[in-house]
Amino acid sequence: MTSTFHFFGEPLLEFGHQQTAEDPHDGLALFGPAETRSQMPDNIVIGTAEGLDAWNSWCLALNSSAACVDTAKHRAWPPYPGFDVAFGVKWPKPVRSYALDGEKLSEASRKADKHDRAFAVSRLYLEQVDKVKRLDSRPALAICVVPDEVYENCRPNSSVAFSKQSDSKRSADEVSFLRQAILDRDSGQQAMFDMDEPEVAAVLDTMDTYEESRGYSPDFRRQLKGRLMAHDLPVQIIKESTLLITSKVRDGEKGTNPLSDRLWNFSTAIYYKCGAKPWKTPWAREGVCYVGLAYKVAENKRTACCAAQMFLDSGDGVVFVGEFGPWYSPHSGEYHLPPDKAEALLRGTIETYKQQDGRPLKEIFLHTHSGITYEEYKGFLRAVPEGVKLISIRVKQDRGGQRLYRYDDHPDTSKRGQHPVLRGVFWQKTPRHGLLYTNGFKPRIATYDGFEVPVPLSVTIQFGDGDIVQVAKDILGLTKLNYNSCQLGEGRPITIKYSDRVGEILLANPGLSHEQWRHNFKYYA
């Protein structure tokens, strides 16, 4: 047993002209993005008339500067300099704007069944995406502006005030009954009631829609992202209310998320989804990649599917999906793959990497939340090319363990030792285990931006030979690779944070075929 403390500090990021900075806000404002563009590619926007108006105003804000009136807030919410200053190019107006019928959208979002709601709303947006085929050039990004009512209603656990015109809730038994009635009718059997051809067609359409909707996630956001993969089109979904720029939002008054922060987060996300990386990882070692495992249980609770997300030293992300099977154990509450399935999953991930990158691998760090068994490790190991090291790391929050506090010489002795620990502290307990504080006091913003006592990540080398200090440094660095927002650092590495999102988008949408799945991570962010 050892008890050694390390302070890593804030990992650096690389920006334009190979300059580095701790904070993405600083790096982009001073040096520009790591990957530059001479102009932004085309984009389309879909929304109601109100949503499209809000988007036009938002585009003007993207190309302008914004800052909180209270300069004391600038450290926590840095001023936004404008898209052209941060990224070296202006954000363009959409090449096409597609208007949705607000009443139809509202009615679809108030269907009684959660699958029907998400499916009907997604279909209204997808009908507009089909028009992209008529354009001279393919856009790089679809912006979907969503009314707040739709956003709130179309989540798995939403409570909905049903529309008078919406379909009543249909159970599986009712659909089965209707199907059997039509089969009896077609075979010449007498039924208790007769249906004419339009009625039969309506029932068949209802059944087809019912069954098709069960092939997709009841979460509208996840479903839309998944179904747009068939169009080879990344999507950025945003609520109408987020686009509304009130004076309180613009000035950054108390109780609002400042406009400057909204613009920073949004501009970083769309720049990445348009095919360029805002920043890179100068600390990453060539030939080293990080693989996170994602699982999702099917609604029948009997099967689950596994996906692997690989992140490279360049910051690129690759996603590969495995097979459905009885991988989840309700007794242990954990997911585990048979050795042959573990081998197939990692082998497919490595093959996808070779197609997209091709550089020789040296080390693979496998990050899991619940850990893996030795049998699984042997299966994964069989997929690894000769001469490449495989190190399995369990990464999970340690909510039941000890806590660290920062001590200072406060004149009031009762207040000493009550400050949050510094982000970047690593408490090494053994040569293969330690606690990493990815949340805590951040000197750059001079505060702790959390609401609870900082909870560390428990980091354990399960299998393979690795340096636990280097492993912890890499994990801290991976908390800065979320291009979907512009933040100094998050609480979880991207290999673990996005496991649920990948699972929801791909694995909870079994209606998607393998041919429709995309490997690039921008489709999931």
Coordinates of C-alpha atoms in Angstrom, one line a residue:
M1 CA 0.0 0.0 0.0
T2 CA 1.1 3.5 -0.8
S3 CA -0.4 6.9 -0.2
T4 CA 1.2 9.4 -2.6
F5 CA -0.3 12.7 -3.8
H6 CA 0.3 14.2 -7.2
F7 CA -0.9 17.5 -8.7
F8 CA -1.1 17.4 -12.5
G9 CA -2.4 20.9 -13.0
E10 CA -4.7 21.7 -15.9
P11 CA -3.8 19.8 -19.1
L12 CA -2.9 22.0 -22.1
L13 CA -4.7 22.1 -25.4
E14 CA -3.3 23.0 -28.8
F15 CA -4.8 25.7 -31.0
G16 CA -3.8 27.6 -34.1
H17 CA -0.1 28.0 -35.0
Q18 CA 0.6 25.2 -32.5
Q19 CA 0.1 27.5 -29.6
T20 CA -1.2 26.1 -26.3
A21 CA -3.6 27.2 -23.6
E22 CA -5.4 25.6 -20.6
D23 CA -8.8 27.1 -21.4
P24 CA -10.5 26.7 -24.8
H25 CA -11.9 30.2 -24.5
D26 CA -8.4 31.7 -24.3
G27 CA -6.9 29.5 -27.0
L28 CA -9.6 30.2 -29.6
A29 CA -9.8 33.9 -28.8
L30 CA -6.0 34.3 -29.0
F31 CA -4.8 31.8 -31.6
G32 CA -7.8 30.5 -33.5
P33 CA -8.7 26.8 -34.0
A34 CA -6.3 23.9 -34.4
E35 CA -7.8 23.1 -37.8
T36 CA -8.6 26.2 -39.9
R37 CA -11.0 26.6 -42.8
S38 CA -11.1 29.1 -45.6
Q39 CA -14.9 29.1 -45.4
M40 CA -17.6 27.2 -43.6
P41 CA -19.6 24.6 -45.5
D42 CA -23.3 24.9 -46.3
N43 CA -25.8 24.2 -43.6
I44 CA -29.6 23.9 -43.5
V45 CA -32.1 24.8 -40.8
I46 CA -35.4 23.2 -39.9
G47 CA -38.0 24.7 -37.5
T48 CA -41.3 26.5 -37.1
A49 CA -41.8 30.0 -38.4
E50 CA -40.9 31.3 -34.9
G51 CA -37.9 29.0 -34.7
L52 CA -36.6 30.2 -38.1
D53 CA -36.9 33.8 -37.1
A54 CA -35.1 33.1 -33.8
W55 CA -32.4 31.3 -35.8
N56 CA -31.8 34.3 -38.1
S57 CA -31.3 36.5 -35.1
W58 CA -29.0 33.9 -33.6
C59 CA -26.8 33.9 -36.7
L60 CA -26.3 37.6 -36.3
A61 CA -25.3 37.0 -32.7
L62 CA -22.8 34.3 -33.7
N63 CA -21.0 36.8 -35.9
S64 CA -21.0 39.5 -33.2
S65 CA -19.3 39.9 -29.8
A66 CA -21.1 39.4 -26.5
A67 CA -20.1 39.8 -22.8
C68 CA -21.6 40.0 -19.4
V69 CA -22.1 43.6 -18.3
D70 CA -20.6 42.8 -14.9
T71 CA -16.8 42.4 -15.6
A72 CA -16.4 40.4 -12.4
K73 CA -18.2 37.5 -14.2
H74 CA -15.8 37.5 -17.1
R75 CA -13.5 35.0 -15.5
A76 CA -16.3 32.4 -15.1
W77 CA -18.0 33.4 -18.4
P78 CA -15.4 34.8 -20.8
P79 CA -16.5 37.3 -23.4
Y80 CA -17.3 35.9 -26.8
P81 CA -15.4 37.7 -29.5
G82 CA -17.5 36.7 -32.5
F83 CA -17.3 33.6 -34.7
D84 CA -14.8 35.2 -37.2
V85 CA -12.4 36.1 -34.4
A86 CA -12.6 32.7 -32.7
F87 CA -12.5 30.6 -35.8
G88 CA -11.1 32.8 -38.5
V89 CA -14.2 32.7 -40.7
K90 CA -17.8 34.0 -40.5
W91 CA -20.7 31.7 -39.8
P92 CA -22.8 31.6 -43.0
K93 CA -26.6 31.9 -43.3
P94 CA -28.3 28.6 -44.1
V95 CA -28.3 27.5 -47.7
R96 CA -32.0 26.5 -47.2
S97 CA -34.6 27.1 -44.4
Y98 CA -37.4 24.6 -44.1
A99 CA -40.5 25.6 -42.2
L100 CA -42.6 23.2 -40.2
D101 CA -46.3 23.4 -39.3
G102 CA -46.3 24.4 -35.7
E103 CA -49.7 22.9 -35.0
K104 CA -48.8 19.6 -36.6
L105 CA -45.6 19.5 -34.6
S106 CA -47.4 20.2 -31.3
E107 CA -50.1 17.6 -32.0
A108 CA -47.5 15.0 -32.8
S109 CA -45.7 15.8 -29.6
R110 CA -48.8 15.1 -27.6
K111 CA -49.6 11.6 -28.8
A112 CA -50.4 9.3 -25.9
D113 CA -47.7 6.8 -26.5
K114 CA -44.0 7.8 -26.0
H115 CA -42.8 5.9 -29.1
D116 CA -45.5 7.4 -31.3
R117 CA -44.6 10.9 -30.1
A118 CA -40.9 10.6 -30.8
F119 CA -41.5 8.8 -34.1
A120 CA -44.1 11.3 -35.4
V121 CA -42.0 14.4 -34.5
S122 CA -38.9 12.9 -36.0
R123 CA -40.7 12.1 -39.2
L124 CA -41.8 15.7 -39.6
Y125 CA -38.2 16.8 -39.4
L126 CA -37.0 14.0 -41.7
E127 CA -39.5 14.9 -44.4
Q128 CA -37.7 18.2 -44.7
V129 CA -34.3 16.6 -44.8
D130 CA -35.5 14.5 -47.8
K131 CA -35.5 17.8 -49.8
V132 CA -31.8 18.1 -49.4
K133 CA -31.4 15.7 -52.3
R134 CA -32.6 18.5 -54.6
L135 CA -29.7 20.8 -53.6
D136 CA -26.7 21.3 -55.9
S137 CA -24.3 20.4 -53.1
R138 CA -24.8 18.4 -49.9
P139 CA -24.8 20.5 -46.7
A140 CA -22.4 19.5 -43.9
L141 CA -24.8 20.1 -41.0
A142 CA -28.6 20.2 -40.2
I143 CA -29.7 22.6 -37.6
C144 CA -33.0 21.5 -36.0
V145 CA -34.8 24.2 -34.0
V146 CA -37.2 22.5 -31.6
P147 CA -40.1 24.2 -29.8
D148 CA -39.8 23.8 -26.0
E149 CA -43.1 21.9 -25.8
V150 CA -41.8 19.3 -28.3
Y151 CA -38.5 19.1 -26.5
E152 CA -40.1 18.5 -23.1
N153 CA -42.8 16.1 -24.4
C154 CA -40.6 13.8 -26.4
R155 CA -38.5 12.3 -23.7
P156 CA -39.0 8.7 -22.4
N157 CA -40.3 9.8 -19.0
S158 CA -42.3 12.9 -20.1
S159 CA -45.8 13.5 -18.8
V160 CA -48.0 14.7 -21.6
A161 CA -51.3 16.5 -21.8
F162 CA -52.8 14.6 -24.7
S163 CA -54.2 16.4 -27.7
K164 CA -57.9 15.9 -28.4
Q165 CA -57.0 15.0 -31.9
S166 CA -54.1 12.6 -30.9
D167 CA -54.4 8.9 -31.2
S168 CA -55.5 7.0 -28.1
K169 CA -52.9 4.8 -26.6
R170 CA -52.6 1.5 -28.4
S171 CA -51.4 -1.6 -26.6
A172 CA -49.7 -4.5 -28.1
D173 CA -52.9 -6.6 -27.6
E174 CA -55.0 -4.1 -29.5
V175 CA -52.5 -4.1 -32.4
S176 CA -52.5 -7.9 -32.4
F177 CA -56.3 -8.0 -32.4
L178 CA -56.5 -5.6 -35.4
R179 CA -54.0 -7.7 -37.3
Q180 CA -55.9 -10.9 -36.6
A181 CA -59.2 -9.3 -37.6
I182 CA -57.8 -8.4 -41.0
L183 CA -56.3 -11.9 -41.4
D184 CA -59.6 -13.5 -40.6
R185 CA -61.3 -11.2 -43.1
D186 CA -58.9 -12.0 -45.9
S187 CA -59.3 -15.7 -45.3
G188 CA -63.1 -15.5 -45.7
Q189 CA -64.0 -15.8 -42.0
Q190 CA -67.0 -13.9 -40.7
A191 CA -66.2 -11.1 -38.3
M192 CA -68.4 -9.4 -35.7
F193 CA -68.1 -6.2 -37.8
D194 CA -67.2 -5.4 -41.4
M195 CA -64.5 -3.1 -42.5
D196 CA -64.4 -1.5 -46.0
E197 CA -61.2 -1.0 -47.9
P198 CA -60.4 2.5 -46.6
E199 CA -60.8 1.3 -43.0
V200 CA -58.6 -1.7 -43.7
A201 CA -55.9 0.5 -45.2
A202 CA -56.1 2.9 -42.2
V203 CA -55.7 0.0 -39.8
L204 CA -52.8 -1.4 -41.7
D205 CA -51.1 1.9 -41.8
T206 CA -51.7 2.3 -38.0
M207 CA -50.2 -1.1 -37.4
D208 CA -47.2 -0.5 -39.6
T209 CA -46.5 2.9 -37.9
Y210 CA -46.9 1.3 -34.5
E211 CA -44.5 -1.5 -35.2
E212 CA -42.0 0.7 -37.0
S213 CA -42.0 3.2 -34.1
R214 CA -40.9 0.4 -31.7
G215 CA -37.7 0.1 -33.7
Y216 CA -36.5 3.5 -32.5
S217 CA -35.7 5.3 -29.2
P218 CA -38.6 7.1 -27.4
D219 CA -36.2 10.0 -26.9
F220 CA -36.7 12.3 -29.9
R221 CA -33.2 13.8 -29.7
R222 CA -31.5 10.4 -29.8
Q223 CA -33.9 9.1 -32.5
L224 CA -33.4 12.0 -34.8
K225 CA -29.6 11.8 -34.5
G226 CA -29.7 8.1 -35.3
R227 CA -32.2 8.3 -38.2
L228 CA -30.3 11.2 -39.8
M229 CA -27.2 9.0 -40.2
A230 CA -29.0 7.4 -43.2
H231 CA -28.7 10.8 -44.8
D232 CA -25.0 11.1 -43.8
L233 CA -25.9 14.3 -42.1
P234 CA -24.7 15.4 -38.6
V235 CA -27.4 17.3 -36.6
Q236 CA -27.3 20.1 -34.0
I237 CA -30.5 20.2 -32.1
I238 CA -31.4 23.4 -30.1
K239 CA -34.5 24.6 -28.2
E240 CA -36.2 27.8 -29.4
S241 CA -35.9 29.3 -26.0
T242 CA -32.1 29.0 -26.1
L243 CA -32.1 31.2 -29.2
L244 CA -34.2 33.9 -27.6
I245 CA -31.9 36.8 -26.7
T246 CA -33.5 38.9 -24.0
S247 CA -31.7 41.8 -22.4
K248 CA -31.2 39.7 -19.3
V249 CA -29.5 37.0 -21.3
R250 CA -27.4 39.4 -23.3
D251 CA -26.2 41.2 -20.2
G252 CA -25.6 38.0 -18.2
E253 CA -27.9 39.0 -15.3
K254 CA -28.4 36.7 -12.4
G255 CA -30.6 33.7 -13.0
T256 CA -29.7 33.3 -16.7
N257 CA -27.1 31.5 -18.7
P258 CA -25.2 34.4 -20.3
L259 CA -25.4 34.9 -24.1
S260 CA -21.6 34.8 -24.2
D261 CA -21.5 31.2 -22.7
R262 CA -24.3 30.0 -25.0
L263 CA -22.5 31.3 -28.1
W264 CA -19.2 29.8 -27.0
N265 CA -20.7 26.3 -26.5
F266 CA -22.8 26.4 -29.6
S267 CA -20.1 27.7 -31.9
T268 CA -17.6 25.1 -30.8
A269 CA -20.1 22.3 -31.4
I270 CA -21.1 23.4 -34.9
Y271 CA -17.5 24.0 -35.9
Y272 CA -16.6 20.5 -35.0
K273 CA -19.7 19.0 -36.6
C274 CA -18.8 20.8 -39.8
G275 CA -15.6 18.7 -40.0
A276 CA -12.9 20.6 -38.2
K277 CA -11.4 20.3 -34.7
P278 CA -11.3 23.4 -32.6
W279 CA -8.4 22.1 -30.5
K280 CA -6.1 19.1 -30.2
T281 CA -4.2 17.3 -27.5
P282 CA -0.5 18.1 -27.3
W283 CA -0.1 15.7 -24.4
A284 CA -1.3 12.6 -26.4
R285 CA 1.4 10.1 -27.3
E286 CA 1.5 8.9 -30.9
G287 CA 0.2 5.3 -31.4
V288 CA -1.8 5.5 -28.2
C289 CA -5.6 5.2 -28.3
Y290 CA -8.4 5.1 -25.7
V291 CA -11.4 2.8 -26.1
G292 CA -14.6 3.3 -24.0
L293 CA -17.3 0.6 -23.8
A294 CA -21.0 1.5 -24.2
Y295 CA -23.9 -0.8 -23.3
K296 CA -27.6 -0.4 -23.7
V297 CA -30.3 -2.8 -22.5
A298 CA -33.2 -3.5 -24.9
E299 CA -36.7 -2.8 -23.8
N300 CA -37.4 -6.5 -23.4
K301 CA -34.7 -6.5 -20.6
R302 CA -33.4 -9.8 -22.0
T303 CA -30.7 -8.5 -24.3
A304 CA -28.2 -5.8 -24.5
C305 CA -25.8 -4.5 -27.1
C306 CA -22.3 -3.2 -26.8
A307 CA -20.4 -0.5 -28.7
A308 CA -16.8 0.7 -28.5
Q309 CA -15.8 4.3 -29.0
M310 CA -12.1 4.9 -29.8
F311 CA -10.4 8.2 -29.3
L312 CA -7.0 8.8 -31.0
D313 CA -4.1 11.1 -30.2
S314 CA -5.4 13.5 -32.8
G315 CA -8.7 13.9 -30.9
D316 CA -10.7 12.0 -33.6
G317 CA -13.4 9.6 -32.4
V318 CA -14.4 6.3 -33.9
V319 CA -17.5 4.3 -33.0
F320 CA -18.0 0.6 -33.7
V321 CA -21.1 -1.5 -32.8
G322 CA -21.2 -5.1 -31.7
E323 CA -24.0 -7.6 -31.4
F324 CA -27.1 -7.9 -29.2
G325 CA -27.1 -10.7 -26.6
P326 CA -27.7 -11.5 -23.0
W327 CA -24.8 -9.4 -21.8
Y328 CA -26.6 -7.8 -18.9
S329 CA -26.9 -9.6 -15.5
P330 CA -29.7 -8.2 -13.3
H331 CA -28.1 -9.9 -10.3
S332 CA -24.8 -8.2 -10.5
G333 CA -26.1 -5.1 -12.3
E334 CA -23.1 -5.4 -14.7
Y335 CA -22.5 -6.0 -18.4
H336 CA -20.0 -8.7 -19.6
L337 CA -19.2 -10.1 -23.0
P338 CA -18.2 -13.7 -23.8
P339 CA -14.6 -13.8 -24.9
D340 CA -15.4 -14.4 -28.6
K341 CA -17.8 -11.4 -28.6
A342 CA -15.2 -9.2 -26.8
E343 CA -12.6 -10.2 -29.5
A344 CA -15.0 -9.4 -32.3
L345 CA -15.9 -6.0 -30.9
L346 CA -12.4 -4.8 -30.4
R347 CA -11.2 -6.4 -33.7
G348 CA -13.9 -4.5 -35.6
T349 CA -13.0 -1.3 -33.8
I350 CA -9.3 -1.6 -34.7
E351 CA -10.2 -2.4 -38.4
T352 CA -12.3 0.7 -38.5
Y353 CA -9.4 2.7 -37.1
K354 CA -7.0 1.3 -39.7
Q355 CA -9.4 2.4 -42.5
Q356 CA -9.7 5.9 -41.1
D357 CA -6.2 6.6 -39.7
G358 CA -3.9 3.7 -40.5
R359 CA -0.9 4.6 -38.3
P360 CA 0.6 1.7 -36.3
L361 CA -0.8 1.3 -32.7
K362 CA 1.4 0.9 -29.7
E363 CA -0.9 0.9 -26.7
I364 CA -4.7 0.6 -26.2
F365 CA -6.3 1.7 -23.0
L366 CA -9.7 0.2 -22.5
H367 CA -11.9 2.3 -20.2
T368 CA -15.0 0.7 -18.6
H369 CA -17.4 1.8 -16.0
S370 CA -18.2 -1.5 -14.3
G371 CA -14.9 -3.3 -15.2
I372 CA -14.3 -6.5 -17.1
T373 CA -13.5 -10.1 -16.2
Y374 CA -10.3 -11.9 -16.9
E375 CA -12.1 -14.0 -19.5
E376 CA -13.2 -10.8 -21.3
Y377 CA -9.7 -9.4 -21.1
K378 CA -8.3 -12.6 -22.8
G379 CA -11.0 -12.1 -25.5
F380 CA -10.1 -8.5 -26.1
L381 CA -6.4 -9.4 -26.1
R382 CA -6.9 -11.8 -29.0
A383 CA -8.0 -8.9 -31.1
V384 CA -4.9 -6.8 -30.4
P385 CA -2.1 -6.8 -33.1
E386 CA 1.2 -8.3 -32.1
G387 CA 3.4 -6.0 -30.2
V388 CA 0.6 -3.7 -29.0
K389 CA -0.1 -3.4 -25.3
L390 CA -3.7 -3.6 -23.9
I391 CA -4.4 -2.1 -20.5
S392 CA -7.9 -2.4 -19.0
I393 CA -8.9 0.5 -16.7
R394 CA -12.0 0.7 -14.6
V395 CA -13.2 4.3 -14.2
K396 CA -16.1 5.2 -12.0
Q397 CA -17.2 7.8 -9.5
D398 CA -16.2 7.0 -5.9
R399 CA -19.3 8.4 -4.1
G400 CA -18.9 6.3 -0.9
G401 CA -15.2 7.0 -0.2
Q402 CA -13.0 9.5 1.5
R403 CA -12.9 13.2 0.5
L404 CA -10.1 15.7 0.2
Y405 CA -10.3 19.4 1.2
R406 CA -7.9 22.3 0.5
Y407 CA -6.3 23.8 3.5
D408 CA -5.3 27.5 3.8
D409 CA -4.2 29.9 6.5
H410 CA -7.6 31.6 6.9
P411 CA -7.6 33.9 10.0
D412 CA -10.7 32.2 11.2
T413 CA -9.4 28.8 12.2
S414 CA -12.9 27.3 12.0
K415 CA -12.9 27.9 8.3
R416 CA -9.5 26.3 7.6
G417 CA -9.7 23.1 5.5
Q418 CA -13.1 23.8 4.2
H419 CA -12.3 24.7 0.6
P420 CA -12.7 22.4 -2.4
V421 CA -9.7 20.3 -3.5
L422 CA -7.9 21.5 -6.6
R423 CA -8.9 19.9 -9.9
G424 CA -6.0 17.7 -11.1
V425 CA -5.1 16.2 -7.7
F426 CA -4.4 12.4 -7.9
W427 CA -4.3 10.4 -4.7
Q428 CA -2.3 7.3 -5.5
K429 CA -3.2 4.5 -3.1
T430 CA -1.5 1.5 -4.7
P431 CA 0.6 1.0 -7.8
R432 CA -2.6 0.1 -9.7
H433 CA -5.3 2.2 -8.0
G434 CA -6.0 5.8 -7.0
L435 CA -8.5 8.6 -6.8
L436 CA -8.5 11.4 -9.4
Y437 CA -10.1 14.7 -8.7
T438 CA -11.5 15.9 -12.1
N439 CA -13.8 18.3 -10.3
G440 CA -12.6 21.0 -7.9
F441 CA -11.2 24.5 -7.6
K442 CA -10.0 25.8 -11.0
P443 CA -7.4 28.5 -10.7
R444 CA -8.2 29.8 -14.2
I445 CA -11.7 30.8 -13.2
A446 CA -10.8 31.3 -9.5
T447 CA -13.7 29.2 -8.2
Y448 CA -15.2 25.8 -7.9
D449 CA -18.1 25.6 -10.4
G450 CA -19.9 22.6 -8.7
F451 CA -22.6 22.2 -6.2
E452 CA -21.4 19.3 -4.0
V453 CA -18.2 18.3 -2.3
P454 CA -16.0 17.2 -5.3
V455 CA -16.4 13.5 -6.0
P456 CA -13.2 11.8 -7.3
L457 CA -13.0 9.2 -10.1
S458 CA -11.8 5.8 -8.8
V459 CA -9.1 4.7 -11.3
T460 CA -8.0 1.1 -11.3
I461 CA -5.7 -0.9 -13.6
Q462 CA -7.5 -4.2 -13.8
F463 CA -5.4 -6.1 -16.4
G464 CA -2.2 -5.3 -18.3
D465 CA 0.9 -3.4 -17.3
G466 CA 0.6 0.3 -17.0
D467 CA 1.8 3.3 -15.0
I468 CA -1.1 4.4 -12.8
V469 CA 0.1 8.0 -12.7
Q470 CA 0.3 8.2 -16.5
V471 CA -3.1 6.5 -16.8
A472 CA -4.6 9.2 -14.5
K473 CA -2.9 12.0 -16.4
D474 CA -4.5 10.7 -19.7
I475 CA -7.9 10.5 -18.1
L476 CA -7.7 14.0 -16.8
G477 CA -6.7 15.1 -20.4
L478 CA -9.7 13.2 -21.8
T479 CA -12.0 15.4 -19.7
K480 CA -11.1 18.2 -22.1
L481 CA -12.1 16.5 -25.4
N482 CA -15.8 17.2 -25.5
Y483 CA -16.1 19.4 -28.6
N484 CA -19.9 19.7 -27.9
S485 CA -19.2 22.5 -25.4
C486 CA -16.5 25.0 -24.7
Q487 CA -15.4 24.1 -21.1
L488 CA -12.2 24.2 -19.1
G489 CA -12.7 20.6 -18.1
E490 CA -15.5 18.2 -17.2
G491 CA -15.9 15.6 -14.5
R492 CA -15.7 12.5 -16.6
P493 CA -13.4 11.5 -19.5
I494 CA -15.1 11.5 -22.9
T495 CA -14.6 7.7 -23.1
I496 CA -16.9 7.2 -20.2
K497 CA -19.1 10.4 -20.5
Y498 CA -20.4 9.5 -24.0
S499 CA -21.1 5.8 -23.4
D500 CA -24.7 6.5 -22.5
R501 CA -25.1 8.8 -25.5
V502 CA -23.7 6.3 -28.0
G503 CA -25.8 3.6 -26.4
E504 CA -29.0 5.7 -26.8
I505 CA -28.4 6.8 -30.3
L506 CA -27.3 3.5 -31.8
L507 CA -28.3 0.7 -29.5
A508 CA -31.7 2.0 -28.6
N509 CA -32.6 2.4 -32.3
P510 CA -32.6 -1.2 -33.5
G511 CA -34.6 0.1 -36.5
L512 CA -31.3 1.4 -37.9
S513 CA -29.5 -1.0 -40.2
H514 CA -25.8 -1.6 -40.0
E515 CA -25.4 0.2 -43.3
Q516 CA -26.9 3.4 -41.8
W517 CA -24.5 3.5 -38.8
R518 CA -21.7 6.0 -39.1
H519 CA -18.3 5.6 -37.4
N520 CA -17.4 9.3 -37.0
F521 CA -18.0 10.6 -33.5
K522 CA -19.6 13.9 -34.8
Y523 CA -22.8 12.1 -35.5
Y524 CA -23.2 11.3 -31.8
A525 CA -22.0 14.5 -30.1

